Short mmCIF file of C-alpha atoms in Angstrom, two decimals:
data_model
loop_
_atom_site.label_atom_id
_atom_site.label_comp_id
_atom_site.label_asym_id
_atom_site.label_seq_id
_atom_site.Cartn_x
_atom_site.Cartn_y
_atom_site.Cartn_z
CA MET A 604 -0.05 -0.32 -0.20
CA GLU A 605 1.49 3.41 -1.03
CA SER A 606 -1.53 5.87 -0.15
CA LEU A 607 -4.84 6.67 1.32
CA LEU A 608 -6.84 7.96 -1.53
CA GLY A 609 -10.21 8.52 0.56
CA GLN A 610 -12.30 7.26 2.76
CA GLY A 611 -16.01 6.90 4.37
CA GLY A 612 -17.49 5.73 6.96
CA MET A 613 -17.63 1.84 6.44
CA SER A 614 -14.34 1.99 3.86
CA GLN A 615 -10.81 2.92 3.08
CA VAL A 616 -9.69 3.16 -0.68
CA TYR A 617 -5.92 3.03 -0.72
CA LEU A 618 -3.26 3.11 -3.87
CA ALA A 619 -1.03 -0.38 -3.77
CA GLU A 620 1.48 -1.14 -6.69
CA ASP A 621 1.61 -4.42 -8.02
CA LEU A 622 4.51 -7.09 -6.67
CA LYS A 623 5.30 -8.27 -9.99
CA LEU A 624 3.61 -5.71 -12.30
CA LYS A 625 6.45 -3.46 -11.74
CA GLY A 626 4.94 0.47 -11.96
CA LYS A 627 1.10 -1.17 -11.95
CA LYS A 628 -1.27 0.72 -10.07
CA TRP A 629 -4.88 -0.23 -8.01
CA ALA A 630 -7.02 1.13 -6.52
CA VAL A 631 -7.44 -0.97 -3.65
CA LYS A 632 -11.05 -0.62 -1.45
CA GLU A 633 -10.98 -1.83 2.65
CA ILE A 634 -14.51 -2.84 3.81
CA LEU A 635 -13.90 -3.43 7.73
CA PRO A 636 -16.10 -6.09 9.66
CA MET A 637 -18.92 -5.19 10.05
CA GLU A 638 -22.61 -7.28 11.96
CA GLN A 639 -24.58 -8.28 8.92
CA GLU A 640 -21.41 -6.66 6.15
CA GLY A 641 -20.43 -9.44 4.61
CA ALA A 642 -23.27 -10.18 2.40
CA SER A 643 -23.04 -6.29 1.11
CA PHE A 644 -19.69 -7.14 0.15
CA LEU A 645 -20.44 -9.78 -1.58
CA GLU A 646 -23.38 -7.92 -3.67
CA GLU A 647 -20.98 -4.83 -4.58
CA ALA A 648 -18.12 -7.02 -5.64
CA GLU A 649 -20.47 -9.91 -8.12
CA MET A 650 -22.18 -6.35 -9.00
CA LEU A 651 -18.97 -4.63 -10.14
CA ALA A 652 -17.48 -7.71 -11.91
CA ARG A 653 -20.94 -7.90 -14.26
CA LEU A 654 -19.77 -4.10 -15.01
CA HIS A 655 -18.07 -3.86 -18.21
CA HIS A 656 -18.42 -0.27 -19.34
CA PRO A 657 -15.03 2.22 -20.17
CA GLN A 658 -15.91 4.53 -17.67
CA LEU A 659 -17.64 2.31 -14.54
CA PRO A 660 -15.05 0.79 -12.56
CA GLN A 661 -13.52 -2.50 -13.41
CA LEU A 662 -12.84 -5.32 -10.54
CA VAL A 663 -9.71 -7.39 -10.79
CA ASP A 664 -10.08 -9.48 -7.53
CA TYR A 665 -11.97 -9.33 -4.26
CA PHE A 666 -11.38 -11.64 -1.41
CA THR A 667 -11.74 -11.27 2.74
CA THR A 668 -9.27 -12.13 5.69
CA GLU A 669 -9.85 -14.25 8.12
CA ASP A 670 -11.81 -10.66 10.43
CA GLY A 671 -14.01 -10.73 7.92
CA THR A 672 -12.22 -7.65 6.12
CA GLY A 673 -12.69 -7.41 2.66
CA PHE A 674 -11.11 -6.08 -0.19
CA LEU A 675 -11.74 -4.96 -3.67
CA VAL A 676 -9.04 -4.35 -6.04
CA MET A 677 -9.90 -2.11 -9.00
CA ASP A 678 -8.43 -0.20 -12.03
CA TYR A 679 -6.09 3.06 -10.82
CA ILE A 680 -7.45 6.21 -12.12
CA GLN A 681 -5.17 8.95 -11.76
CA GLY A 682 -7.14 12.04 -11.24
CA PRO A 683 -8.98 14.30 -8.91
CA THR A 684 -12.35 14.26 -7.45
CA LEU A 685 -15.11 16.31 -9.40
CA GLN A 686 -15.66 17.46 -5.19
CA ASP A 687 -11.67 18.64 -5.35
CA LEU A 688 -11.86 19.79 -9.15
CA PHE A 689 -14.76 22.23 -7.62
CA GLU A 690 -13.09 23.73 -4.35
CA GLU A 691 -9.91 24.36 -6.39
CA LYS A 692 -11.63 26.30 -8.74
CA ARG A 693 -13.21 28.37 -5.96
CA ARG A 694 -16.34 26.85 -6.64
CA GLU A 695 -17.36 28.43 -10.30
CA LEU A 696 -17.55 26.25 -12.87
CA PRO A 697 -18.29 26.89 -16.58
CA THR A 698 -22.30 25.95 -17.03
CA VAL A 699 -20.76 23.90 -20.54
CA GLN A 700 -18.51 22.11 -18.40
CA ILE A 701 -21.10 21.47 -15.73
CA VAL A 702 -23.32 20.14 -18.80
CA GLN A 703 -20.73 17.88 -20.61
CA ILE A 704 -19.93 16.26 -17.27
CA ALA A 705 -23.50 15.37 -17.03
CA PHE A 706 -24.08 14.16 -20.29
CA GLN A 707 -21.37 11.85 -19.22
CA LEU A 708 -23.98 11.02 -15.76
CA CYS A 709 -26.59 10.96 -18.40
CA ASP A 710 -24.89 7.83 -20.52
CA MET A 711 -23.33 5.26 -17.41
CA LEU A 712 -26.81 6.01 -15.60
CA HIS A 713 -28.38 4.73 -18.26
CA TYR A 714 -26.29 1.66 -18.98
CA LEU A 715 -26.90 0.88 -15.14
CA HIS A 716 -30.53 1.27 -15.03
CA THR A 717 -31.25 -0.45 -18.51
CA PHE A 718 -28.68 -3.41 -17.13
CA GLN A 719 -29.75 -7.09 -17.40
CA PRO A 720 -31.11 -9.02 -16.10
CA ARG A 721 -32.05 -6.40 -13.43
CA PRO A 722 -31.30 -2.64 -13.34
CA ILE A 723 -29.10 -1.00 -11.11
CA ILE A 724 -29.54 1.72 -8.82
CA TYR A 725 -26.51 3.82 -7.56
CA ARG A 726 -28.12 5.62 -4.96
CA ASP A 727 -25.00 7.39 -3.80
CA LEU A 728 -24.62 10.49 -6.61
CA LYS A 729 -22.32 12.95 -5.56
CA PRO A 730 -19.12 15.01 -6.83
CA SER A 731 -16.98 13.20 -4.54
CA ASN A 732 -17.96 10.36 -5.80
CA ILE A 733 -17.09 11.54 -9.44
CA MET A 734 -13.47 11.32 -10.70
CA LEU A 735 -11.82 13.25 -13.72
CA ASN A 736 -8.74 11.64 -15.41
CA GLU A 737 -6.71 14.34 -17.96
CA GLU A 738 -9.18 13.45 -21.20
CA SER A 739 -11.69 14.91 -18.43
CA GLN A 740 -14.00 11.60 -18.73
CA VAL A 741 -16.15 11.16 -15.90
CA ARG A 742 -15.43 7.86 -13.74
CA LEU A 743 -18.32 6.70 -11.32
CA ILE A 744 -16.54 4.96 -8.21
CA ASP A 745 -17.79 3.51 -5.07
CA PHE A 746 -20.31 1.73 -5.27
CA GLY A 747 -20.72 0.16 -2.00
CA VAL A 748 -24.47 1.43 -1.47
CA ALA A 749 -25.48 0.62 -5.19
CA ARG A 750 -28.11 -2.14 -5.45
CA HIS A 751 -30.27 -3.92 -8.19
CA PHE A 752 -33.90 -2.59 -8.80
CA THR A 753 -36.52 -5.29 -7.30
CA GLN A 754 -39.59 -4.64 -9.60
CA GLY A 755 -42.86 -5.30 -6.65
CA LYS A 756 -40.64 -4.32 -3.96
CA GLN A 757 -42.46 -1.12 -1.95
CA THR A 758 -38.84 -1.00 0.07
CA ASP A 759 -35.50 -0.94 0.65
CA THR A 760 -33.81 -2.82 3.00
CA MET A 761 -31.09 0.29 3.41
CA GLN A 762 -32.14 3.67 3.14
CA MET A 763 -28.18 5.08 2.39
CA GLY A 764 -26.86 8.21 0.65
CA THR A 765 -26.10 11.65 1.63
CA ILE A 766 -28.16 14.31 2.80
CA GLY A 767 -28.33 16.97 0.14
CA PHE A 768 -27.87 14.60 -2.94
CA ALA A 769 -30.17 11.60 -2.20
CA ALA A 770 -33.82 11.56 -3.40
CA PRO A 771 -36.42 11.87 -0.67
CA GLU A 772 -37.65 8.35 -0.77
CA GLN A 773 -34.02 6.95 0.39
CA PHE A 774 -34.39 8.73 3.68
CA MET A 775 -38.64 7.72 4.12
CA GLY A 776 -38.19 3.66 4.11
CA LEU A 777 -39.44 3.70 -0.12
CA GLN A 778 -38.24 1.61 -2.56
CA THR A 779 -35.59 3.64 -4.33
CA ASP A 780 -36.00 3.16 -8.32
CA SER A 781 -34.02 5.23 -11.51
CA ARG A 782 -35.95 7.79 -10.80
CA SER A 783 -33.36 8.42 -7.33
CA ASP A 784 -30.54 8.38 -9.24
CA LEU A 785 -32.28 11.08 -11.66
CA TYR A 786 -32.45 13.31 -8.38
CA SER A 787 -29.36 13.01 -7.27
CA LEU A 788 -28.13 13.94 -10.49
CA GLY A 789 -30.54 17.17 -10.65
CA ALA A 790 -29.29 18.06 -6.67
CA MET A 791 -26.18 17.59 -7.58
CA LEU A 792 -26.05 20.10 -10.87
CA TYR A 793 -28.09 22.28 -8.43
CA TYR A 794 -25.04 22.43 -6.24
CA LEU A 795 -22.44 22.97 -9.11
CA LEU A 796 -24.60 25.67 -10.21
CA THR A 797 -25.02 27.66 -7.43
CA GLY A 798 -21.39 27.45 -5.97
CA GLY A 799 -21.62 24.38 -3.32
CA GLN A 800 -25.35 25.58 -2.25
CA TYR A 801 -27.83 22.62 -1.22
CA ALA A 802 -31.39 22.77 -3.01
CA TYR A 803 -33.44 21.13 -0.06
CA VAL A 804 -31.20 24.12 2.50
CA THR A 805 -32.25 27.01 0.79
CA HIS A 806 -35.57 26.00 -0.67
CA LYS A 807 -35.20 28.79 -3.71
CA THR A 808 -35.10 27.56 -7.14
CA LEU A 809 -32.10 27.58 -9.58
CA GLU A 810 -32.93 30.53 -12.14
CA GLN A 811 -33.67 32.69 -8.21
CA LEU A 812 -29.90 31.80 -7.84
CA ASN A 813 -28.23 32.18 -10.60
CA PRO A 814 -30.74 33.72 -12.86
CA GLY A 815 -28.28 33.87 -16.17
CA LEU A 816 -28.90 30.23 -17.00
CA PRO A 817 -30.64 29.06 -19.76
CA GLU A 818 -34.27 28.61 -19.10
CA ALA A 819 -34.65 25.22 -20.64
CA LEU A 820 -31.89 24.22 -18.02
CA THR A 821 -33.43 25.33 -15.10
CA THR A 822 -36.53 23.41 -15.84
CA THR A 823 -34.51 20.74 -16.72
CA VAL A 824 -32.72 20.88 -12.63
CA GLN A 825 -36.75 21.63 -11.80
CA LEU A 826 -37.87 18.52 -12.38
CA LEU A 827 -34.87 16.98 -11.55
CA LEU A 828 -35.71 17.81 -8.10
CA GLN A 829 -39.28 17.14 -7.88
CA GLU A 830 -40.46 15.64 -4.28
CA ASN A 831 -42.49 12.80 -5.98
CA PRO A 832 -40.38 10.57 -8.76
CA GLN A 833 -43.82 10.61 -11.04
CA HIS A 834 -43.43 14.16 -11.82
CA ARG A 835 -39.38 13.91 -12.80
CA CYS A 836 -37.59 13.63 -15.48
CA GLN A 837 -37.82 9.57 -16.27
CA SER A 838 -35.38 8.21 -17.38
CA ALA A 839 -31.34 9.40 -17.74
CA MET A 840 -31.78 10.01 -21.80
CA GLU A 841 -34.71 12.25 -21.13
CA VAL A 842 -32.44 14.44 -19.24
CA LYS A 843 -29.53 14.03 -21.43
CA MET A 844 -31.87 15.10 -25.15
CA ARG A 845 -32.88 17.98 -23.16
CA LEU A 846 -29.56 19.21 -22.42
CA ARG A 847 -28.79 18.73 -25.96
CA SER A 848 -31.35 21.34 -26.61
CA ILE A 849 -29.37 23.67 -24.54
CA TYR A 850 -25.82 22.67 -25.88
CA PRO A 851 -25.61 20.40 -28.34
CA ASP A 852 -21.57 19.90 -28.63
CA ALA A 853 -22.02 19.32 -25.27
CA ASP A 854 -21.41 15.65 -25.68
CA GLN A 855 -18.11 16.10 -27.12
CA PRO A 856 -14.16 15.89 -25.61
CA MET A 857 -13.64 19.67 -24.17
CA ASN A 858 -10.64 19.60 -26.25
CA ILE A 859 -11.78 19.36 -29.19
CA GLN A 860 -13.04 22.67 -30.86
CA LYS A 861 -15.78 22.36 -33.84
CA PRO A 862 -15.81 25.20 -36.10
CA ALA A 863 -18.36 26.69 -36.25
CA ASN A 864 -21.63 26.60 -38.00
CA PRO A 865 -24.26 28.81 -37.57
CA LEU A 866 -26.76 26.38 -39.73
CA LEU A 867 -25.51 23.16 -37.53
CA LEU A 868 -29.60 21.66 -36.41
CA LYS A 869 -29.76 20.50 -32.88
CA ASP A 870 -30.33 16.55 -32.73
CA LYS A 871 -34.23 15.84 -32.34
CA LEU A 872 -36.65 13.45 -31.81
CA ILE A 873 -39.86 13.52 -33.02
CA VAL A 874 -42.28 11.06 -32.17
CA VAL A 875 -45.36 10.45 -34.50
CA GLY A 876 -48.67 8.44 -33.89
CA GLY A 877 -51.80 8.27 -33.74
CA LEU A 878 -54.80 8.58 -32.02
CA PHE A 879 -57.02 5.53 -33.26
CA ALA A 880 -55.75 3.25 -36.26
CA GLY A 881 -55.60 4.20 -39.94
CA VAL A 882 -56.03 8.14 -39.09
CA GLY A 883 -52.93 8.42 -41.36
CA SER A 884 -49.65 8.70 -38.86
CA THR A 885 -47.38 6.73 -41.24
CA PHE A 886 -48.32 8.97 -43.62
CA LEU A 887 -47.70 11.97 -41.93
CA ALA A 888 -44.55 10.80 -40.70
CA VAL A 889 -43.68 9.93 -44.46
CA THR A 890 -44.55 13.96 -45.20
CA LEU A 891 -42.64 15.11 -43.10
CA ALA A 892 -39.15 13.27 -44.09
CA ARG A 893 -39.45 14.79 -47.43
CA ILE A 894 -40.08 17.71 -46.66
CA LEU A 895 -37.40 17.49 -44.34
CA ASN A 896 -35.26 16.23 -47.64
CA ALA A 897 -35.94 19.12 -49.49
CA ASN A 898 -35.21 21.39 -47.82
CA GLN A 899 -31.73 19.79 -47.49
CA VAL A 900 -31.92 18.46 -43.68
CA PRO A 901 -30.77 15.46 -42.98
CA ASN A 902 -33.46 13.13 -41.10
CA ALA A 903 -34.59 8.83 -40.62
CA LEU A 904 -38.00 7.29 -39.93
CA VAL A 905 -37.49 4.65 -37.64
CA GLU A 906 -40.63 2.13 -37.74
CA GLN A 907 -41.91 1.15 -34.38
CA PRO A 908 -40.64 -2.87 -33.93
CA THR A 909 -43.59 -3.49 -31.48
CA ILE A 910 -46.11 -2.52 -34.31
CA GLU A 911 -47.48 -4.07 -37.16
CA PRO A 912 -44.93 -3.96 -40.57
CA ASP A 913 -46.35 -1.26 -42.66
CA LEU A 914 -43.37 1.21 -43.54
CA TYR A 915 -41.10 -2.00 -45.82
CA MET A 916 -44.07 -2.23 -48.43
CA LEU A 917 -45.27 0.69 -48.62
CA LEU A 918 -41.83 1.91 -50.06
CA TYR A 919 -42.19 -0.53 -51.98
CA GLY A 920 -39.00 -2.51 -50.13
CA ASP A 921 -38.68 -6.07 -51.63
CA LEU A 922 -37.08 -4.07 -54.71
CA LYS A 923 -36.09 -0.69 -53.75
CA ALA A 924 -34.26 -1.80 -50.46
CA PRO A 925 -30.14 -2.46 -50.71
CA GLU A 926 -28.85 -5.68 -51.06
CA ALA A 927 -28.72 -7.82 -48.02
CA TYR A 928 -30.38 -4.82 -46.76
CA LYS A 929 -30.90 -5.84 -42.54
CA PHE A 930 -33.09 -4.43 -40.64
CA ALA A 931 -31.79 -2.93 -37.82
CA ALA A 932 -34.21 -3.87 -34.92
CA THR A 933 -33.87 -7.26 -35.53
CA SER A 934 -30.15 -6.99 -35.65
CA LEU A 935 -29.37 -5.18 -32.48
CA ARG A 936 -31.18 -7.86 -30.82
CA GLU A 937 -28.68 -10.55 -32.44
CA GLN A 938 -25.68 -9.04 -31.54
CA ASP A 939 -24.04 -6.18 -29.00
CA TYR A 940 -25.39 -3.54 -31.18
CA SER A 941 -22.20 -1.37 -31.15
CA LEU A 942 -20.65 -3.92 -33.31
CA ILE A 943 -23.85 -4.13 -36.18
CA PRO A 944 -22.68 -2.59 -39.30
CA ILE A 945 -26.36 -1.21 -40.52
CA THR A 946 -26.81 -1.02 -44.57
CA SER A 947 -28.51 2.54 -44.96
CA TRP A 948 -31.47 2.43 -46.54
CA GLU A 949 -31.94 5.76 -47.92
CA ASN A 950 -33.62 7.82 -50.09
CA GLY A 951 -31.75 11.37 -50.70
CA LEU A 952 -31.41 12.86 -47.32
CA SER A 953 -33.84 10.31 -45.47
CA THR A 954 -33.29 7.20 -44.52
CA TRP A 955 -35.70 4.60 -43.43
CA PHE A 956 -35.57 1.89 -40.95
CA PRO A 957 -38.79 0.17 -41.50
CA VAL A 958 -39.33 -3.44 -39.71
CA HIS A 959 -39.39 -6.52 -41.05
CA PRO A 960 -42.64 -7.34 -43.34
CA ASP A 961 -42.97 -10.24 -41.03
CA GLY A 962 -42.89 -8.82 -37.93
CA TYR A 963 -40.68 -7.86 -34.96
CA HIS A 964 -40.77 -11.36 -32.65
CA GLY A 965 -38.67 -10.78 -30.08
CA ASP A 966 -39.14 -8.02 -26.27
CA TRP A 967 -38.43 -5.00 -27.79
CA GLN A 968 -37.22 -2.82 -24.23
CA PRO A 969 -37.16 0.95 -23.71
CA ALA A 970 -33.07 0.18 -23.97
CA ASP A 971 -33.87 -1.04 -26.98
CA SER A 972 -34.94 1.37 -28.63
CA PHE A 973 -31.80 3.70 -26.97
CA LYS A 974 -29.26 1.54 -28.53
CA LEU A 975 -31.32 2.11 -32.52
CA LEU A 976 -31.25 5.72 -31.57
CA HIS A 977 -27.48 5.58 -30.78
CA THR A 978 -26.59 3.94 -34.26
CA ILE A 979 -28.60 6.31 -35.93
CA LYS A 980 -26.28 9.66 -37.41
CA LYS A 981 -28.66 12.25 -38.73
CA PRO A 982 -29.32 15.79 -36.83
CA ILE A 983 -33.64 14.11 -36.65
CA VAL A 984 -35.20 11.26 -36.28
CA ILE A 985 -38.88 10.45 -36.68
CA TRP A 986 -40.03 7.74 -35.04
CA ASP A 987 -43.37 6.40 -36.18
CA VAL A 988 -45.60 4.76 -32.84
CA SER A 989 -48.48 4.54 -34.68
CA THR A 990 -51.27 3.86 -31.42
CA GLN A 991 -48.91 2.22 -29.29
CA TRP A 992 -49.17 5.05 -26.81
CA GLU A 993 -49.16 2.66 -23.48
CA HIS A 994 -46.11 0.20 -24.78
CA PRO A 995 -42.75 0.44 -22.27
CA SER A 996 -40.35 1.87 -24.71
CA VAL A 997 -42.90 4.54 -26.55
CA GLN A 998 -43.46 5.83 -23.03
CA GLU A 999 -40.09 6.06 -22.83
CA LEU A 1000 -39.19 7.74 -25.82
CA CYS A 1001 -41.88 10.32 -25.58
CA HIS A 1002 -40.06 11.60 -22.15
CA SER A 1003 -37.28 12.00 -24.42
CA ALA A 1004 -38.49 12.91 -27.13
CA ASP A 1005 -38.24 17.21 -28.47
CA GLU A 1006 -41.66 17.06 -30.33
CA ILE A 1007 -45.14 14.50 -30.27
CA VAL A 1008 -46.89 14.75 -32.82
CA VAL A 1009 -50.70 13.21 -32.55
CA VAL A 1010 -52.77 12.23 -36.14
CA LEU A 1011 -56.76 12.41 -35.41
CA ASP A 1012 -59.65 12.94 -37.56
CA ALA A 1013 -62.95 14.70 -36.80
CA SER A 1014 -64.79 10.84 -36.21
CA PRO A 1015 -66.50 12.28 -32.62
CA GLY A 1016 -67.09 8.48 -31.91
CA LYS A 1017 -63.07 7.54 -31.97
CA CYS A 1018 -61.99 10.38 -30.51
CA ASN A 1019 -64.72 10.09 -27.16
CA ARG A 1020 -63.43 6.24 -27.39
CA PRO A 1021 -62.17 4.97 -23.31
CA SER A 1022 -58.47 4.05 -25.39
CA SER A 1023 -58.84 8.02 -27.23
CA ARG A 1024 -59.84 9.59 -24.12
CA ALA A 1025 -56.79 7.86 -21.92
CA HIS A 1026 -54.56 9.09 -24.55
CA PHE A 1027 -55.56 12.14 -24.27
CA GLU A 1028 -54.41 12.10 -20.66
CA ARG A 1029 -51.08 10.63 -20.65
CA PHE A 1030 -50.77 13.38 -23.57
CA ASP A 1031 -51.64 16.35 -21.17
CA SER A 1032 -49.28 14.71 -18.41
CA TYR A 1033 -46.26 15.40 -20.99
CA MET A 1034 -47.16 18.63 -21.25
CA GLN A 1035 -47.25 19.02 -17.75
CA ARG A 1036 -44.02 18.48 -17.64
CA GLY A 1037 -42.83 20.48 -20.13
CA LYS A 1038 -43.32 18.27 -23.52
CA LYS A 1039 -44.20 19.35 -26.59
CA VAL A 1040 -47.74 17.78 -28.00
CA HIS A 1041 -48.88 19.12 -30.75
CA TYR A 1042 -52.54 17.45 -33.05
CA VAL A 1043 -52.52 17.43 -36.57
CA ALA A 1044 -55.85 17.12 -37.79
CA ASN A 1045 -56.09 14.78 -41.16
CA GLY A 1046 -58.87 16.27 -43.77
CA SER A 1047 -61.13 19.03 -43.19
CA MET A 1048 -64.80 19.71 -42.45
CA GLN A 1049 -67.14 22.22 -43.19
CA ASN A 1050 -67.04 24.80 -40.28
CA HIS A 1051 -69.83 24.56 -38.32
CA PHE A 1052 -68.56 21.02 -37.41
CA ARG A 1053 -65.18 21.86 -37.39
CA LYS A 1054 -66.23 24.50 -34.30
CA GLU A 1055 -67.90 21.97 -32.40
CA TRP A 1056 -65.05 19.24 -32.96
CA MET A 1057 -62.37 21.62 -31.74
CA ALA A 1058 -63.75 22.41 -28.86
CA SER A 1059 -64.37 19.48 -27.95
CA LEU A 1060 -60.19 18.63 -27.88
CA PRO A 1061 -58.21 19.30 -25.32
CA ALA A 1062 -55.95 21.47 -27.63
CA SER A 1063 -56.67 23.00 -31.11
CA PRO A 1064 -54.74 21.26 -33.49
CA LEU A 1065 -51.44 23.10 -35.10
CA CYS A 1066 -52.16 22.29 -38.59
CA THR A 1067 -54.65 19.85 -40.87
CA ILE A 1068 -53.26 17.51 -43.52
CA PRO A 1069 -55.20 17.99 -46.83
CA GLU A 1070 -56.84 15.92 -48.72
CA LEU A 1071 -55.15 14.92 -51.55
CA PRO A 1072 -57.32 13.02 -54.67
CA ARG A 1073 -57.54 9.27 -54.14
CA SER A 1074 -56.45 9.15 -58.22
CA GLU A 1075 -54.07 10.37 -57.54
CA VAL A 1076 -52.95 8.67 -54.68
CA VAL A 1077 -54.17 5.07 -56.69
CA ARG A 1078 -51.68 6.43 -59.40
CA ALA A 1079 -48.73 6.92 -56.99
CA VAL A 1080 -48.75 3.41 -56.06
CA TRP A 1081 -49.40 1.23 -59.36
CA LYS A 1082 -46.30 3.78 -60.48
CA GLY A 1083 -44.59 2.46 -57.10
CA GLU A 1084 -43.44 6.21 -56.38
CA CYS A 1085 -43.87 8.25 -53.69
CA ILE A 1086 -46.42 10.70 -54.27
CA GLN A 1087 -45.12 13.32 -51.36
CA ASP A 1088 -42.12 13.23 -53.89
CA ARG A 1089 -44.22 14.98 -56.70
CA PRO A 1090 -43.43 18.78 -56.45
CA GLU A 1091 -46.35 19.82 -56.55
CA VAL A 1092 -48.51 17.63 -53.99
CA LEU A 1093 -44.93 17.65 -51.58
CA GLN A 1094 -45.56 22.28 -51.92
CA GLN A 1095 -49.42 21.66 -51.26
CA LEU A 1096 -48.03 19.33 -48.25
CA LYS A 1097 -45.62 21.98 -47.24
CA ILE A 1098 -47.74 25.10 -47.00
CA ALA A 1099 -50.55 22.69 -45.19
CA LEU A 1100 -48.06 21.56 -42.28
CA SER A 1101 -46.06 24.67 -42.12
CA PRO A 1102 -46.75 25.55 -38.21
CA LEU A 1103 -45.54 22.01 -37.79
CA ILE A 1104 -42.26 22.31 -39.80
CA LYS A 1105 -41.65 25.21 -38.26
CA GLU A 1106 -41.73 23.95 -34.71
CA ILE A 1107 -38.86 21.51 -35.83
CA LEU A 1108 -36.67 23.92 -37.99
CA PRO A 1109 -35.17 26.83 -36.77
CA GLY A 1110 -36.45 29.63 -38.48
CA ASN A 1111 -33.83 30.38 -41.03
CA ARG A 1112 -33.78 26.51 -42.55
CA PHE A 1113 -37.73 26.68 -43.43
CA ASP A 1114 -39.34 29.01 -46.29
CA VAL A 1115 -43.23 28.13 -47.13
CA ASN A 1116 -42.59 30.23 -49.74
CA GLU A 1117 -39.28 28.23 -51.91
CA ASN A 1118 -39.14 26.55 -54.59
CA LEU A 1119 -38.91 22.40 -53.81
CA LYS A 1120 -36.77 20.56 -56.55
CA THR A 1121 -36.84 17.43 -55.77
CA LYS A 1122 -37.56 14.93 -59.30
CA PRO A 1123 -40.47 12.52 -58.68
CA SER A 1124 -39.13 9.03 -57.07
CA LEU A 1125 -39.40 5.34 -58.77
CA PHE A 1126 -38.17 3.78 -55.43
CA SER A 1127 -41.25 3.79 -52.73
CA ARG A 1128 -44.89 2.50 -53.39
CA PHE A 1129 -46.92 4.46 -50.94
CA LYS A 1130 -50.45 4.68 -50.03
CA LYS A 1131 -51.97 6.91 -46.99
CA HIS A 1132 -52.33 4.57 -44.90
CA GLY A 1133 -51.77 4.67 -40.83
#
């Protein structure tokens, strides 16, 4: 043992040199023998042994002595803790650096919270448990109070954490889950952005203490600090997507400077679905993709793997898909997603991700959606969920989405179905949490009935999909064309949907009066279908 690196109430961490491998350093955590601590030591060791993430501790060995003292041997990372850096900089770090650290923490928490077979809840996120290496890469240390999440369990056997950063449920004898870690993330961001103040002590909003911060940042922190877990951000990826809207390049290393480009788009996830089946959500999703393509905006359209396949057929996939095309959703579940060389199916600046025409056979998890998202290198991703708003993976996407678009029509009976009312309640909850939910009507109706219909909705439709001549739609289908690529049709759609497009694109990227110069495409077969 060379020196003491740190200590807590139940353990010490030492720097040790390997006697066989000269110059090799290890971090050795000594856990003192305490009543009933043996099981906790083994749980921490076994948990660390299963983790394989470049920014989490790598366990090399573990053992116990005769007196019950436990030792964990882990890789040693040289660098200060975030608390050390915070004090060194007189408790004032650049906001963009704090957000960059949060980005990395979101990735690590997402890894832990989606760990299989059971999620891992870290439970002690705080600056002193975060290390920074020379490249400003973040490392989480000390998994002493981390626990696997058990569905249906009402309480935790151990209520532990650090006052000032731990979630309320940790001190109330309630079960912790992934949202407990997100509360701690919010408490830590509050601490770092206010010069070291604790939210539970000041009872002031972040905006009150630091009024110069971006509103989206203060709003996100405020959401994370909600006492009721249901009112917080629901996933680490939702937090990351919110922060990315503030600093699009914050997930780049601090020492890498990207050239300034005022036309760079912020990454956006747009979830599109229908209030009920057959209302035209897929038609709208493809239309958005082709309008973005016409405006020189790279985009991707993903078909939710759990819905009934439609997109492959509509795009005339048997003839137009690339040779040896592999469906992304299927490939993701067959092997490590990071190793998949996904063959792109592209049309101009649009990339298609349809489901296999025979359907997806498997248990699609929320983590799978984010794995797929990470493989898509397009600034705007449109995700067609059809009517599966209640699916866990769709709910997770909605929590992370920048825009949620709901297609409906003027069918009073369908809009008043129990399932539709349940969807409206879900959309309202998203809006209460600061999400943008846009209603889009499919087809026009007489003014007298339109007023009555709109009065029955929770919010007025942002715009209306125009009715296209059925003969033209049928002709396009039989020619294997995408009707949205016909210049006169695309211009009509672009004008009608301009309020929605302006929500998606910055103002200087969208001009409704711009002449569209797109050639008709023979790559796909499309018909209006939800």
